[in-house]
GROMACS .gro file of C-alpha atoms in nm:
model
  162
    1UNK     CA    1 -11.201  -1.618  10.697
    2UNK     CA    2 -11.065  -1.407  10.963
    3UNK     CA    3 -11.086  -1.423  11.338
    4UNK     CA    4 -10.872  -1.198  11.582
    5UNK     CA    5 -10.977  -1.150  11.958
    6UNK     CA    6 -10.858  -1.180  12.349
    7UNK     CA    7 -10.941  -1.360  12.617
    8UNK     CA    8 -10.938  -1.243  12.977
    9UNK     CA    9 -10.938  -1.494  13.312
   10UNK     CA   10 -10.965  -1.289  13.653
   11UNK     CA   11 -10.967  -1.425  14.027
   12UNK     CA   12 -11.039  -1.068  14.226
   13UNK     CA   13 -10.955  -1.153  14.590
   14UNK     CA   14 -11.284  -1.084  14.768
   15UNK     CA   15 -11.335  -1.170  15.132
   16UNK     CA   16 -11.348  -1.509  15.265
   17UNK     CA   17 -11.553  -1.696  15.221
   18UNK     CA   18 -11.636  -1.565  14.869
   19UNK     CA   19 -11.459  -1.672  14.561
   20UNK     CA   20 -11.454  -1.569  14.219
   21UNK     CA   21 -11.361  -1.591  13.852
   22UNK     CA   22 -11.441  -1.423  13.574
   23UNK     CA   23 -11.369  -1.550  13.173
   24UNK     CA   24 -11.425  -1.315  12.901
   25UNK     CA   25 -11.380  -1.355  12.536
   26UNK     CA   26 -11.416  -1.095  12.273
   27UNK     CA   27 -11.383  -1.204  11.909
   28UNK     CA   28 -11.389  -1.034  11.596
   29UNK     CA   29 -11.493  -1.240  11.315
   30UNK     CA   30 -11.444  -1.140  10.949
   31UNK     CA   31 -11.590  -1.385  10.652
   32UNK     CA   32 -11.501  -1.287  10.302
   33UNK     CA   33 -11.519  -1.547   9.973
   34UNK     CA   34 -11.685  -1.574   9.615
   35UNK     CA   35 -12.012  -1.814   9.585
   36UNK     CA   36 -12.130  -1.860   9.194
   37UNK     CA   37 -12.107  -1.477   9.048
   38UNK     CA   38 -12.171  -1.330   9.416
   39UNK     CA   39 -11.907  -1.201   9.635
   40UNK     CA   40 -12.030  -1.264  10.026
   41UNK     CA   41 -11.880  -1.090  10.301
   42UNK     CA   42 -11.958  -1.031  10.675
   43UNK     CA   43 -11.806  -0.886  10.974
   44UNK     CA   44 -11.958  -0.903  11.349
   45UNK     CA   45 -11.776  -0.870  11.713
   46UNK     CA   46 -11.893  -1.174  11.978
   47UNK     CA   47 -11.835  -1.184  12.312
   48UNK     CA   48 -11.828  -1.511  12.566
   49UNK     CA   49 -11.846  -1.440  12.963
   50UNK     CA   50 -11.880  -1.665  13.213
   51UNK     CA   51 -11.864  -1.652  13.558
   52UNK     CA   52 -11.813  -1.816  13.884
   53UNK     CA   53 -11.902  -1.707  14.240
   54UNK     CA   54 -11.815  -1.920  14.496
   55UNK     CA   55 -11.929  -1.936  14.893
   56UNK     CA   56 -11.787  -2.109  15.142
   57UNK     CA   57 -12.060  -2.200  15.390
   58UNK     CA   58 -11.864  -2.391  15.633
   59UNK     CA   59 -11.557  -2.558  15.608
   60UNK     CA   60 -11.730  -2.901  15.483
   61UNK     CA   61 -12.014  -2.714  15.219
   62UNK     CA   62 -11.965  -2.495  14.947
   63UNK     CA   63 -12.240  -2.292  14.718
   64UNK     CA   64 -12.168  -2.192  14.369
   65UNK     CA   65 -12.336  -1.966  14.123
   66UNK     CA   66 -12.247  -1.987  13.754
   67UNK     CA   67 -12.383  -1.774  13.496
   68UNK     CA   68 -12.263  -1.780  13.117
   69UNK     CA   69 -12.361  -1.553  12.819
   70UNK     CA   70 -12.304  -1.579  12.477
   71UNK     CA   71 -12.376  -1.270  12.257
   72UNK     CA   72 -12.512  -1.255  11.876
   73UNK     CA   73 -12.313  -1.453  11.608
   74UNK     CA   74 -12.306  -1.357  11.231
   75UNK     CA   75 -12.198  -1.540  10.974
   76UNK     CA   76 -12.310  -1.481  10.577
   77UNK     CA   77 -12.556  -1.744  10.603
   78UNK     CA   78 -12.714  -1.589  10.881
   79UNK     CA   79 -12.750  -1.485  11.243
   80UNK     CA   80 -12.742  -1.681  11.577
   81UNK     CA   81 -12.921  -1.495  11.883
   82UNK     CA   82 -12.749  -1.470  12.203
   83UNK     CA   83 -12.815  -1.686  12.494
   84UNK     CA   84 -12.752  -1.682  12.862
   85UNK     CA   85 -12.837  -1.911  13.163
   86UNK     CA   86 -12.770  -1.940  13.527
   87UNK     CA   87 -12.629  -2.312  13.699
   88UNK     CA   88 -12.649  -2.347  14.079
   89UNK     CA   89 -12.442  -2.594  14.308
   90UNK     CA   90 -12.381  -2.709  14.616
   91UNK     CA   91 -12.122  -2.955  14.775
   92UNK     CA   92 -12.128  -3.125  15.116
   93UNK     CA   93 -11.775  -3.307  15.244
   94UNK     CA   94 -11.794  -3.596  15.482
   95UNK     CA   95 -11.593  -3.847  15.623
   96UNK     CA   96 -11.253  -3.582  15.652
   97UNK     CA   97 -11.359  -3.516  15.261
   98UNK     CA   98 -11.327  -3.886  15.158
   99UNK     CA   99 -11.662  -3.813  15.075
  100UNK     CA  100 -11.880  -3.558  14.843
  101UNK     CA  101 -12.224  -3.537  14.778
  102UNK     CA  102 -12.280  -3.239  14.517
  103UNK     CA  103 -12.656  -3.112  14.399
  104UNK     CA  104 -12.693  -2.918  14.079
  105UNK     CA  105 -12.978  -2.719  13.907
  106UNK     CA  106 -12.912  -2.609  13.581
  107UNK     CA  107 -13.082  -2.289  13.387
  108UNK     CA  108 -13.206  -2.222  13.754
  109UNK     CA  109 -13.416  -1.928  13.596
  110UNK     CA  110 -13.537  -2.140  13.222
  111UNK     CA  111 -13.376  -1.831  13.043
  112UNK     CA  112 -13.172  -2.099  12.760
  113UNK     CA  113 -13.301  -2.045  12.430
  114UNK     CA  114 -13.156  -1.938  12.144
  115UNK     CA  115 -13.239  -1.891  11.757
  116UNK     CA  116 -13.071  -1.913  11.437
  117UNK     CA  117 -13.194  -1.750  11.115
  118UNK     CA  118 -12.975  -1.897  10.768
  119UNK     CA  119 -13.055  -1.726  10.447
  120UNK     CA  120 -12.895  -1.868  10.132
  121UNK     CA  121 -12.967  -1.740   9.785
  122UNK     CA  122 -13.239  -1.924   9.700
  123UNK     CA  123 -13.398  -2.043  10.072
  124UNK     CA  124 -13.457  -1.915  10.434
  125UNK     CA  125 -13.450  -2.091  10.726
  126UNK     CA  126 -13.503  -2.039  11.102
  127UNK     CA  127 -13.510  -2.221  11.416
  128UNK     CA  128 -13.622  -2.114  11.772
  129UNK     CA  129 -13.503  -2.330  12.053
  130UNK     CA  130 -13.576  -2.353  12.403
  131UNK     CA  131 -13.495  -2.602  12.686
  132UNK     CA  132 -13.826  -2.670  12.878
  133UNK     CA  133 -13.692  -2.759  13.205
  134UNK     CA  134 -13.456  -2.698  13.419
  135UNK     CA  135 -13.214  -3.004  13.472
  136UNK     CA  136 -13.113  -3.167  13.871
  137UNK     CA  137 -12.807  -3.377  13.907
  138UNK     CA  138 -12.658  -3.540  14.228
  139UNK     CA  139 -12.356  -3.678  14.175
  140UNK     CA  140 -12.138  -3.868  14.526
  141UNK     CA  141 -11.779  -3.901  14.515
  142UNK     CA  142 -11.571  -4.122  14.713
  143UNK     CA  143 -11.180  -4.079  14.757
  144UNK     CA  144 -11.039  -4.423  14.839
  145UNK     CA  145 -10.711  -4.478  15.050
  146UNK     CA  146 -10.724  -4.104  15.160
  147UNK     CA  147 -10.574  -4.001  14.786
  148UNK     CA  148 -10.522  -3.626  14.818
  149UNK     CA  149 -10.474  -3.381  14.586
  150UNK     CA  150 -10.134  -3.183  14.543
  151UNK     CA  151 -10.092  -2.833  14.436
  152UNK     CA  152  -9.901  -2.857  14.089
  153UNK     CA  153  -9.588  -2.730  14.240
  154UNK     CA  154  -9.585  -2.967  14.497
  155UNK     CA  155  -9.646  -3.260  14.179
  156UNK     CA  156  -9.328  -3.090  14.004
  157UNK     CA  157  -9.105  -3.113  14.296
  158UNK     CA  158  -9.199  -3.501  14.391
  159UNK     CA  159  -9.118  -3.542  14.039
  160UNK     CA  160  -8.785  -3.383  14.050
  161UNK     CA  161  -8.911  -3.069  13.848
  162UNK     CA  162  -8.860  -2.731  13.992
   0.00000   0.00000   0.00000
């Protein structure tokens, strides 16, 4: 069992107030070994992306798309299709940002499903799954005594680091 590959994280400056970041992963998977009298082997390239764009409404609300995709997996048992969705968010500060109220919908579009067929030597199997709805979360965050967050330089240097 062999498995090389890269991973690549990008923040392109864009124009305020748009952020965004970009993860890829490309993998190259490589499956040799002996089962019984049969020699198995299999070799397939997969690639992970996912990525976040960011707006800045105001200075108090932010909107956020997120998209992920993950391509076709083989193995010697078998195959897993790819699968992609699409998560939106948006986050409202209040109270000086002592407070957050954040709304998600996730698979905005109901594109998650996936499917797996396994074939051994003596039985097949396969699987189709799909989510049937889309899932909405509010979550509300309070930040007591005015905690507030420090960059992780600043954390180093309170700490005595560098």
């Amino acid at each position: 069992n062999q498995m090389t590959g890269a991973e690549i994280q990008l923040s392109p400056s864009l124009p305020k107030p748009f952020s965004m970041d970009i993860n890829c992963s490309i993998f190259r998977d490589k499956f040799q070994g002996i089962v019984g009298d049969s020699a198995i082997h299999s070799s397939s390239i997969r690639c992970d992306v996912k990525t976040t764009i960011g707006v800045d409404i105001s200075k108090t609300t932010h909107f956020q798309v997120y998209f992920s995709y993950h391509s076709t997996e083989k193995h010697p048992q078998g195959v897993f299709t790819p699968d992609y969705f699409t998560n939106l968010s948006l986050k409202q500060d209040l109270f000086k940002k002592s407070l957050s109220i954040s709304a998600k919908v996730t698979d905005v579009f109901n594109t998650t499903r996936n499917s797996v067929e396994i074939t051994d030597w003596a039985n097949s199997y396969a699987e189709y799954r799909r989510w049937r709805y889309s899932t909405f979360m509010v979550s509300v965050t309070y930040n007591f005594h005015n905690f507030k967050n420090h960059k992780q330089g600043e954390i180093q240097i309170e700490r005595g680091g560098l």
